[in-house]
Amino acid sequence: MCGIVGCILKDEKAAPVLLDCVKKLEYRGYDSIGIATSSSKINIKKEKGKISEAEKKVGLSDLPGNMGIAHVRWATHGIPTRKNAHPHTDCTEKIAVVHNGIIENYNELKHQLIEEGHIFKSDTDTEVIPHLIEKYMSNGMDLESSVRNSLDQIHGSYALAVISTDEPEKIVGVRKESPLIVGKGEGKYFLASDVPAILKHTDNVIYLEDGEMVILDKSGVTVKNMLGEIIEKEIHIIEWTPDMAEKGGFDHFMIKEIHEQPGAVRDTLLESQDIEKIVSEFGDIERICFVACGTSYHASLIGKYLFESLMGLPTDVILASEFKYSAKAMNDKTLVIFISQSGETADTLKALRMAKKTSETLVVVNVLGSTATREAKHVIYTRAGPEIGVAATKTYVSQLTCIYILAAHMSNRLDLVDDLHKVPQYMSDVLANEEHIHNIAKKYKDVPDFFFIGRGLSYPTALEGALKLKEITYIHGEGYAAGELKHGPLALIDDGVPVVAVVPPGNSHDKTLSNVEEVRARGAHVISVGSQDDEILKSESHDLMGMDGEIDEIMSPISYIVPLQLFAYYISVEKGIDPDKPKNLAKCVTVE
Ligand code: M6R
């Protein structure tokens, strides 16, 4: 969470470029925005709120100087206000810092610095950093060594960018457990939390590892370790184009990304051969354990149903934040599969570091070069392209595609890979009919509570549908295994309570239908997702989101999620909410 950028340009003013770059990181946090440039002094503009609002209020790009740093915040310490917005400065206002991460021992450091006479202006953990650097620089140390010495005292996670008027043509960046990449353009140099921020300026990227420091100046980029020794780093050429991170005529990134899903599944299918090779490298596996958070957790639940039903292989799914309580149950016969869109989720990375001590690890990830890809033994890439909307959509269906391919190769059911090729068309059919779902969304936009139900492979779909609704509409949506309702939640079903039922044709169909009848009998409004040819379901439903009747239950999760994504999206739009930037959330959660 939080996005940081830094740049050094030849003759151009830095502030407009920084502003443009940091806009591409707004998915990481939008509580406040701030920019600092260095000319003869540190010039700062910062404001609470989203970039567009702040820009109107304080005109962010109007700053002198051709180098600087910028930040978008997802608040951890200190409420979202102007005073807590980054960049933060020292007492002399000669040093400015932007930070993504958490300083765990900031209280202790702050008290110590206050006793030494430092004056703090914010409630953030970050502000201890410029004051520590100030302390070392005032003792005659240069910027680079001062940053290094300051970090020796800090416990926690960070990606930092630091500037100082005492060394006016330099930016020092450093990372530990928060992402930081470096961009090497023609006479212009960047650092950023993520690639889309700098793609317009360069596709030459260096991925920093934990404990690496980068020094940007007019002559180029130098990477060093924490002992100050120079390290040679590989330059990666990024294949994503700047257009891929633009809205391309759609109102929001989310709806663009929903529409990109057939292509994302098709592109991910190209990974089939690589996945087959990875499968051939697995050791002796007796148990699979998926580890993930949020939407990636729901993709993992589908994996459990597939692995258990196709291979009878015991499969567990553990929330990454809970993994440490199960870590002792892993051994060298367990394959631990991490699912993560970003590859930077702190909970997932912590679990990965624990699991690799005992077990074979595999990550399924969307972001090239992300931390998870460098920590796990095996890596599978989902080919969704950059996902900017905070709510995961196309990365989810790409994760599912990878999991299906993996299960197909591991169980020798290659017919499933053939069937996957039909899925993009099923999705396109739903998208062609999105106005129907928009109309259903209009009917239910003011309802306060929803239930989502499904059985077997449709249960994770119900959970994911409920999560999408919560995230972007702020409406309470609860996902349940359809058979579980009668064990308690049925007490909440009353006249007009909407129940979204996921009912594909197949094994679970009749039993789910019985559960639909149970809620109808208690007055529920049933919105179902099922075959457009299913006359019984139609008669039991107030509204039907119809799917192609050919879709088998086993293939249903990848396309059946599309109407539920659209449903949440259109309710969000009807309520006047920005679905790309829901309140309190950020795309990539780099704190535990
Ligand atoms: O990048 P990851 O897949 O590891 O992220 C995990 C969750 O934070 C993420 O899926 C989150 O739940 C999304 N907002 C879902 O839309």
XYZ file of C-alpha atoms and ligand atoms in Angstrom:
608
model
C 0.000 0.000 0.000
C 1.086 3.515 -0.683
C 2.811 4.266 -3.944
C 6.111 6.050 -4.293
C 7.880 7.571 -7.277
C 11.125 9.456 -7.770
C 12.647 10.918 -10.917
C 15.650 12.816 -12.178
C 15.180 14.450 -15.572
C 17.627 16.322 -17.806
C 15.945 19.665 -18.527
C 12.245 18.970 -17.980
C 10.377 20.070 -14.850
C 9.946 17.056 -12.575
C 6.627 17.866 -10.855
C 4.293 17.299 -13.879
C 6.100 14.022 -14.671
C 5.932 12.896 -11.036
C 2.238 13.728 -10.947
C 1.576 11.734 -14.101
C 3.592 8.775 -12.760
C 1.988 8.754 -9.326
C -1.500 8.821 -10.911
C -0.699 5.325 -12.229
C -0.110 4.211 -8.631
C -3.320 5.612 -7.214
C -4.666 2.059 -7.008
C -2.155 1.565 -4.160
C -3.670 4.275 -1.974
C -5.714 7.429 -2.321
C -5.963 8.950 1.156
C -3.589 11.770 0.202
C -1.031 12.815 -2.402
C 2.212 14.721 -2.080
C 5.128 15.839 -4.238
C 8.527 17.285 -3.257
C 11.049 18.672 -5.706
C 14.507 19.936 -5.031
C 15.797 23.222 -6.466
C 17.661 25.587 -4.134
C 15.293 24.333 -1.432
C 12.779 21.520 -0.933
C 9.445 22.521 -2.472
C 6.411 20.572 -1.312
C 2.767 20.357 -2.277
C 0.513 17.857 -0.568
C -3.162 17.453 0.153
C -5.686 15.052 1.590
C -7.913 13.006 -0.769
C -7.692 11.612 -4.267
C -5.252 13.140 -6.747
C -7.964 14.800 -8.868
C -9.442 16.550 -5.806
C -6.014 17.594 -4.491
C -4.963 18.864 -7.917
C -7.980 21.197 -8.022
C -7.256 22.493 -4.525
C -3.498 23.065 -4.592
C -2.260 22.691 -8.202
C 0.239 19.904 -7.580
C 2.446 20.231 -10.668
C 3.405 23.828 -10.079
C 6.822 23.237 -8.476
C 10.337 24.165 -9.700
C 13.228 21.732 -10.178
C 13.956 18.754 -12.426
C 14.165 16.084 -9.777
C 11.838 15.010 -7.008
C 9.742 12.414 -5.238
C 5.999 11.737 -4.910
C 3.642 9.609 -2.852
C 0.065 8.349 -2.680
C -0.955 7.190 0.777
C -2.976 4.362 2.270
C -3.048 5.432 5.893
C -1.628 3.174 8.603
C -0.338 5.550 11.312
C -2.239 8.821 11.530
C -5.578 9.630 9.934
C -5.689 10.857 6.328
C -4.994 14.597 6.621
C -2.721 17.079 4.921
C -0.294 17.038 7.842
C 0.039 13.237 7.664
C 0.476 13.225 3.874
C 3.976 12.418 2.556
C 6.634 13.687 1.777
C 7.782 14.199 5.372
C 10.672 16.464 6.232
C 13.236 16.932 8.994
C 13.448 19.969 11.324
C 15.539 21.984 8.847
C 13.237 21.166 5.889
C 16.318 20.160 3.894
C 15.471 16.464 3.743
C 12.280 14.952 2.325
C 11.181 11.329 2.444
C 8.398 9.225 0.906
C 7.765 5.806 2.387
C 5.691 2.697 1.724
C 5.626 0.256 4.636
C 5.521 0.339 8.425
C 8.165 1.344 10.970
C 7.368 -0.981 13.856
C 9.602 0.711 16.467
C 8.665 4.275 15.520
C 7.282 5.129 18.967
C 10.537 4.396 20.689
C 12.562 6.234 17.992
C 10.214 9.217 18.057
C 10.517 9.645 21.840
C 14.280 9.403 21.608
C 14.415 11.999 18.803
C 12.037 14.346 20.653
C 14.295 14.132 23.710
C 17.195 15.084 21.459
C 15.273 18.206 20.391
C 13.602 17.144 17.131
C 10.173 18.607 16.423
C 7.569 16.360 14.800
C 4.792 17.734 12.609
C 2.756 14.590 11.847
C 1.327 11.491 13.522
C 3.025 9.122 11.087
C 5.636 6.444 11.680
C 7.458 7.689 8.561
C 8.491 11.027 10.047
C 11.162 9.394 12.220
C 13.133 8.685 9.027
C 13.924 12.289 7.933
C 14.771 13.177 11.542
C 17.158 10.226 11.843
C 18.793 11.166 8.529
C 19.052 14.799 9.719
C 20.848 13.598 12.853
C 23.508 11.742 10.848
C 23.911 14.450 8.189
C 24.371 17.124 10.844
C 27.281 15.012 12.118
C 28.930 15.356 8.716
C 27.819 12.124 7.043
C 26.714 12.134 3.392
C 23.117 11.344 2.405
C 23.764 7.750 1.378
C 25.549 6.800 4.640
C 22.987 8.690 6.702
C 20.158 6.688 5.123
C 22.074 3.456 5.758
C 22.747 4.355 9.410
C 19.153 5.412 9.956
C 17.875 2.127 8.564
C 20.115 0.224 10.961
C 17.870 1.559 13.730
C 14.579 0.846 12.056
C 12.527 -2.348 12.422
C 9.810 -2.860 9.882
C 9.176 -2.744 6.179
C 9.964 0.022 3.768
C 10.402 1.234 0.245
C 11.870 4.713 0.564
C 12.901 7.611 -1.617
C 14.935 10.383 -0.011
C 16.174 13.757 -1.252
C 18.259 16.444 0.440
C 19.204 19.981 -0.595
C 22.732 19.280 0.693
C 23.137 16.827 -2.212
C 20.691 18.440 -4.595
C 21.073 16.182 -7.636
C 20.560 12.841 -5.975
C 17.722 10.502 -4.963
C 18.429 7.609 -2.633
C 15.989 4.700 -2.732
C 16.023 1.547 -0.643
C 13.759 -1.439 -0.064
C 12.946 -4.011 2.573
C 9.757 -6.046 2.209
C 7.997 -3.375 0.138
C 8.354 -3.273 -3.640
C 10.682 -0.855 -5.438
C 11.747 -0.866 -9.066
C 14.148 1.362 -10.983
C 13.575 2.701 -14.521
C 16.490 3.619 -16.793
C 15.350 5.893 -19.601
C 17.337 8.086 -22.028
C 18.856 10.695 -19.721
C 16.001 10.226 -17.221
C 15.950 7.927 -14.253
C 13.091 6.732 -12.096
C 12.223 4.697 -9.095
C 8.684 3.530 -8.329
C 6.601 1.044 -6.395
C 5.349 -0.559 -9.590
C 6.081 -0.697 -13.308
C 2.931 1.025 -14.736
C 4.070 4.279 -13.079
C 7.072 4.661 -15.375
C 6.093 2.670 -18.498
C 5.423 5.850 -20.480
C 9.056 6.882 -19.994
C 11.003 3.643 -20.187
C 10.584 -0.109 -20.468
C 14.067 -0.821 -19.008
C 13.534 -1.927 -15.448
C 15.725 -3.125 -12.574
C 14.028 -5.029 -9.730
C 15.580 -4.233 -6.358
C 15.913 -6.961 -3.734
C 15.508 -6.478 0.006
C 18.507 -4.682 1.472
C 19.460 -3.012 -1.810
C 19.909 0.720 -2.195
C 19.751 2.677 -5.435
C 21.336 6.052 -6.037
C 19.893 8.080 -8.902
C 21.766 11.113 -10.178
C 22.187 12.948 -13.513
C 24.793 10.434 -14.668
C 22.642 7.348 -14.110
C 21.738 4.663 -11.638
C 23.948 2.800 -9.134
C 22.727 -0.118 -7.028
C 24.562 -0.971 -3.804
C 24.140 -3.342 -0.892
C 23.833 -2.143 2.686
C 27.624 -2.233 3.048
C 27.883 0.324 0.273
C 29.330 -2.140 -2.266
C 28.213 -1.769 -5.893
C 26.037 -4.621 -7.247
C 25.576 -5.439 -10.938
C 21.861 -5.756 -11.698
C 20.076 -7.237 -14.683
C 17.930 -4.880 -16.765
C 14.558 -6.389 -17.711
C 12.640 -5.211 -20.786
C 8.957 -4.909 -19.901
C 6.458 -6.204 -22.454
C 3.401 -4.397 -21.073
C 2.607 -1.280 -23.114
C 1.581 2.068 -21.548
C -1.870 1.660 -23.189
C -2.482 -1.464 -21.145
C -2.563 0.710 -18.038
C -5.064 3.220 -19.552
C -8.884 3.138 -19.563
C -9.157 2.810 -23.349
C -12.588 4.466 -23.697
C -14.262 2.705 -20.748
C -15.641 4.713 -17.813
C -13.575 2.806 -15.268
C -10.628 0.454 -15.173
C -12.837 -2.171 -13.552
C -15.287 -2.433 -16.446
C -12.411 -2.374 -18.944
C -10.758 -5.201 -17.033
C -14.023 -7.187 -16.855
C -14.196 -6.879 -20.656
C -10.582 -7.992 -21.003
C -11.334 -11.310 -19.302
C -11.884 -13.484 -22.405
C -8.461 -12.301 -23.661
C -6.870 -12.861 -20.249
C -8.073 -16.488 -20.224
C -6.867 -17.006 -23.824
C -3.426 -15.530 -23.047
C -3.092 -17.530 -19.841
C -3.848 -20.720 -21.774
C -0.524 -20.097 -23.552
C 1.151 -21.049 -20.254
C -0.042 -24.656 -20.578
C 3.306 -26.060 -21.798
C 5.304 -24.242 -19.110
C 2.880 -25.541 -16.497
C 3.277 -29.091 -17.825
C 7.062 -28.733 -17.437
C 6.719 -27.451 -13.865
C 4.439 -30.375 -13.006
C 7.124 -32.781 -14.260
C 9.578 -31.221 -11.776
C 7.403 -31.777 -8.692
C 8.742 -34.240 -6.141
C 6.674 -36.847 -4.354
C 3.509 -34.995 -3.259
C 1.038 -36.375 -0.735
C -0.803 -33.180 0.092
C -1.453 -29.781 -1.460
C -1.881 -26.641 0.526
C -3.055 -23.402 -1.098
C -2.221 -20.134 0.668
C -3.701 -16.762 -0.348
C -5.813 -13.746 0.650
C -9.050 -12.189 -0.605
C -9.993 -12.997 -4.170
C -6.886 -15.160 -4.573
C -8.167 -17.193 -1.611
C -11.419 -17.796 -3.469
C -9.475 -18.968 -6.542
C -7.614 -21.343 -4.209
C -10.892 -22.793 -2.889
C -11.794 -23.760 -6.451
C -8.359 -25.429 -6.621
C -9.262 -27.537 -3.584
C -12.464 -28.805 -5.195
C -10.571 -29.623 -8.420
C -7.585 -31.388 -6.842
C -9.726 -33.405 -4.470
C -12.334 -34.400 -7.023
C -9.919 -35.144 -9.886
C -7.090 -36.776 -7.943
C -8.370 -37.493 -4.456
C -5.304 -35.545 -3.304
C -5.867 -34.048 0.170
C -5.927 -30.289 -0.357
C -6.230 -27.502 2.168
C -6.707 -23.798 1.677
C -5.259 -21.491 4.310
C -5.631 -17.725 4.574
C -2.090 -16.349 4.365
C -2.539 -14.297 7.540
C -3.379 -17.551 9.407
C -0.649 -19.682 7.869
C 1.790 -19.419 10.772
C -0.659 -21.338 12.971
C -0.589 -24.282 10.530
C 3.049 -24.091 9.441
C 4.087 -27.059 11.573
C 1.753 -29.311 9.608
C 3.797 -28.769 6.386
C 6.508 -31.227 5.360
C 8.595 -32.235 2.356
C 5.642 -34.139 0.876
C 3.448 -31.026 0.885
C 3.300 -28.806 -2.194
C 2.418 -25.309 -0.995
C 0.808 -23.209 -3.744
C 0.646 -19.445 -3.242
C -1.877 -17.516 -5.302
C -1.294 -13.769 -5.553
C -2.118 -11.227 -8.212
C 0.526 -8.762 -7.047
C 3.162 -11.101 -5.649
C 3.718 -8.420 -2.999
C 0.995 -9.145 -0.413
C 2.781 -9.048 2.959
C 0.723 -11.863 4.534
C 1.397 -14.119 1.541
C 5.126 -13.345 1.458
C 5.477 -14.049 5.193
C 3.768 -17.419 4.712
C 5.913 -18.193 1.655
C 9.109 -17.564 3.620
C 7.883 -19.925 6.322
C 6.692 -22.663 3.955
C 9.872 -22.846 1.895
C 11.779 -24.033 4.959
C 9.948 -27.366 4.851
C 8.119 -27.728 1.558
C 8.194 -27.348 -2.202
C 6.648 -23.983 -3.124
C 4.888 -22.716 -6.229
C 3.512 -19.207 -6.833
C 0.825 -18.278 -9.329
C 1.331 -14.566 -9.872
C 0.504 -11.784 -12.331
C 3.308 -9.283 -11.785
C 6.630 -10.086 -13.432
C 9.607 -9.727 -11.120
C 7.452 -9.297 -8.008
C 8.912 -10.471 -4.697
C 6.995 -13.761 -4.613
C 8.501 -14.800 -7.953
C 11.972 -14.468 -6.477
C 11.221 -16.410 -3.302
C 9.347 -19.492 -4.531
C 10.834 -22.591 -6.132
C 8.393 -22.642 -9.068
C 6.576 -19.718 -10.712
C 3.549 -19.701 -12.996
C 2.527 -16.377 -14.551
C -1.096 -15.491 -15.136
C -1.209 -13.448 -18.297
C -3.838 -10.909 -17.303
C -1.773 -7.773 -18.022
C -1.776 -4.864 -15.561
C -4.878 -4.723 -13.356
C -5.497 -1.218 -12.026
C -9.023 -1.472 -10.552
C -8.698 -2.284 -6.863
C -11.253 -5.090 -7.112
C -9.632 -8.116 -8.736
C -11.446 -9.348 -11.861
C -9.300 -10.422 -14.810
C -6.507 -11.613 -12.532
C -9.041 -13.892 -10.777
C -10.152 -15.628 -13.976
C -6.509 -15.936 -15.052
C -5.626 -17.507 -11.700
C -8.486 -19.959 -12.176
C -7.244 -20.764 -15.674
C -3.770 -21.575 -14.280
C -5.243 -23.713 -11.507
C -7.359 -25.653 -14.014
C -4.344 -26.231 -16.282
C -2.293 -27.346 -13.288
C -5.009 -29.742 -12.150
C -5.441 -31.044 -15.723
C -1.719 -31.847 -16.074
C -1.399 -33.305 -12.588
C -4.424 -35.569 -13.055
C -3.719 -36.304 -16.721
C -7.162 -34.943 -17.672
C -6.000 -32.977 -20.711
C -9.586 -32.842 -22.009
C -10.025 -30.100 -19.390
C -7.459 -27.928 -21.184
C -9.450 -28.392 -24.401
C -12.616 -27.371 -22.567
C -10.893 -24.255 -21.222
C -10.581 -22.975 -24.799
C -14.394 -22.627 -24.933
C -14.544 -20.435 -21.814
C -13.627 -17.071 -23.454
C -16.692 -17.369 -25.705
C -18.976 -18.092 -22.726
C -17.626 -14.940 -21.091
C -18.079 -12.854 -24.241
C -21.719 -13.978 -24.406
C -22.331 -12.592 -20.900
C -20.560 -9.341 -21.768
C -22.683 -8.941 -24.894
C -25.724 -9.054 -22.619
C -24.463 -6.745 -19.870
C -27.386 -4.325 -20.162
C -29.653 -7.054 -18.744
C -27.422 -7.279 -15.651
C -27.286 -3.475 -15.434
C -31.101 -3.458 -15.275
C -31.142 -6.061 -12.500
C -28.520 -4.000 -10.617
C -30.766 -0.908 -10.824
C -33.576 -2.844 -9.110
C -31.465 -3.880 -6.121
C -29.116 -0.928 -5.652
C -30.759 0.328 -2.449
C -31.035 -3.010 -0.645
C -28.814 -3.138 2.503
C -28.031 -6.883 2.699
C -27.503 -9.708 0.234
C -26.897 -13.437 0.550
C -24.911 -15.369 -2.053
C -25.235 -19.154 -2.110
C -23.692 -22.021 -4.064
C -22.572 -25.623 -3.577
C -19.297 -27.357 -4.462
C -17.419 -25.419 -7.149
C -20.124 -22.740 -7.023
C -19.551 -22.010 -3.330
C -16.288 -20.055 -3.956
C -18.109 -18.264 -6.795
C -20.764 -17.192 -4.267
C -18.039 -15.995 -1.876
C -16.300 -14.029 -4.627
C -19.608 -12.493 -5.800
C -20.263 -11.344 -2.218
C -16.732 -9.936 -1.872
C -17.078 -7.924 -5.104
C -20.377 -6.499 -3.853
C -18.927 -5.522 -0.455
C -15.778 -3.998 -1.904
C -17.236 -1.659 -4.461
C -20.833 -0.972 -3.353
C -20.389 -0.932 0.460
C -23.461 -3.177 0.646
C -23.298 -6.081 3.051
C -23.063 -9.341 1.101
C -22.548 -12.711 2.757
C -21.504 -15.831 0.879
C -22.668 -19.226 2.184
C -22.478 -22.842 1.142
C -26.104 -23.289 0.082
C -26.594 -26.295 2.383
C -25.339 -24.328 5.379
C -28.082 -21.672 5.361
C -30.491 -23.880 7.303
C -27.921 -24.199 10.113
C -28.416 -20.614 11.220
C -28.397 -17.829 8.606
C -31.878 -18.847 7.418
C -33.149 -16.901 10.437
C -32.196 -13.720 8.540
C -34.233 -14.531 5.445
C -37.371 -12.438 5.304
C -39.693 -10.803 2.808
C -37.679 -9.200 0.001
C -34.176 -10.212 1.209
C -32.191 -10.811 -1.991
C -30.465 -14.188 -2.321
C -28.088 -14.593 -5.257
C -27.950 -18.309 -6.088
C -25.235 -19.828 -8.283
C -26.903 -22.864 -9.864
C -25.096 -24.374 -12.874
C -26.486 -27.575 -14.377
C -24.732 -30.646 -12.949
C -24.315 -32.641 -9.753
C -25.075 -29.860 -7.315
C -28.004 -28.451 -9.293
C -30.971 -30.190 -7.656
C -29.735 -29.758 -4.111
C -29.030 -26.051 -4.626
C -32.464 -25.706 -6.165
C -33.966 -27.154 -2.960
C -32.110 -24.480 -0.994
C -33.482 -21.865 -3.391
C -36.973 -23.158 -2.657
C -36.293 -22.904 1.084
C -35.411 -19.211 0.858
C -38.278 -18.471 -1.529
C -40.695 -20.040 0.933
C -39.521 -17.439 3.464
C -40.055 -14.504 1.144
C -36.546 -14.085 -0.350
C -36.033 -12.441 -3.733
C -34.016 -14.933 -5.773
C -31.499 -13.686 -8.319
C -29.945 -16.717 -9.933
C -26.966 -17.391 -12.153
C -27.648 -20.501 -14.177
C -28.333 -21.954 -17.593
C -30.568 -19.803 -19.761
C -32.339 -23.058 -20.715
C -33.093 -24.045 -17.110
C -36.869 -23.598 -16.996
C -37.236 -24.792 -13.395
C -34.609 -22.364 -12.150
C -36.268 -19.606 -14.188
C -39.601 -20.285 -12.518
C -37.993 -20.231 -9.040
C -36.120 -16.955 -9.687
C -37.245 -13.333 -9.657
C -34.293 -12.547 -11.934
C -32.054 -14.889 -13.917
C -28.558 -14.050 -15.142
C -28.579 -16.574 -17.964
C -25.476 -18.489 -19.025
C -24.871 -20.716 -22.051
C -26.618 -24.032 -21.330
C -23.587 -26.005 -22.557
C -21.340 -24.921 -19.679
C -20.481 -27.962 -17.527
C -20.490 -27.589 -13.777
C -16.754 -28.313 -13.650
C -15.992 -25.447 -16.061
C -18.597 -23.079 -14.614
C -16.524 -21.037 -12.095
C -14.491 -19.098 -14.694
C -17.457 -17.757 -16.656
C -20.125 -17.762 -13.905
C -18.248 -15.073 -11.971
C -18.630 -12.560 -14.840
C -22.334 -11.661 -14.249
C -21.610 -11.241 -10.533
C -18.720 -8.874 -11.260
C -20.983 -6.872 -13.588
C -23.768 -6.871 -10.997
C -21.463 -5.361 -8.346
C -19.974 -2.916 -10.859
C -23.323 -1.546 -11.992
C -24.680 -1.221 -8.444
C -21.508 0.718 -7.598
C -21.992 3.030 -10.589
C -25.718 3.487 -9.837
C -24.811 4.497 -6.273
C -22.269 7.045 -7.535
C -19.277 5.202 -6.040
C -15.926 5.049 -7.828
C -15.493 1.265 -8.292
C -11.805 1.638 -9.121
C -10.953 3.179 -5.766
C -13.245 1.866 -3.038
C -12.884 3.474 0.363
C -10.387 2.036 2.859
C -8.901 -0.390 0.320
C -5.772 -0.565 -1.789
C -4.738 -2.855 -4.590
C -1.702 -4.297 -2.935
C -1.620 -4.893 0.805
C 2.019 -4.701 1.845
C 1.346 -4.581 5.586
C 0.454 -7.542 7.822
O -2.253 -9.422 -4.806
P -2.984 -10.509 -4.082
O -3.714 -11.432 -4.980
O -2.068 -11.275 -3.144
O -4.041 -9.779 -3.181
C -4.870 -10.467 -2.288
C -6.042 -9.619 -1.837
O -5.589 -8.485 -1.158
C -6.919 -9.196 -3.023
O -7.404 -10.300 -3.700
C -8.100 -8.344 -2.535
O -8.982 -9.147 -1.808
C -8.794 -7.673 -3.723
N -9.191 -6.359 -3.347
C -9.990 -8.409 -4.167
O -10.773 -7.734 -5.094
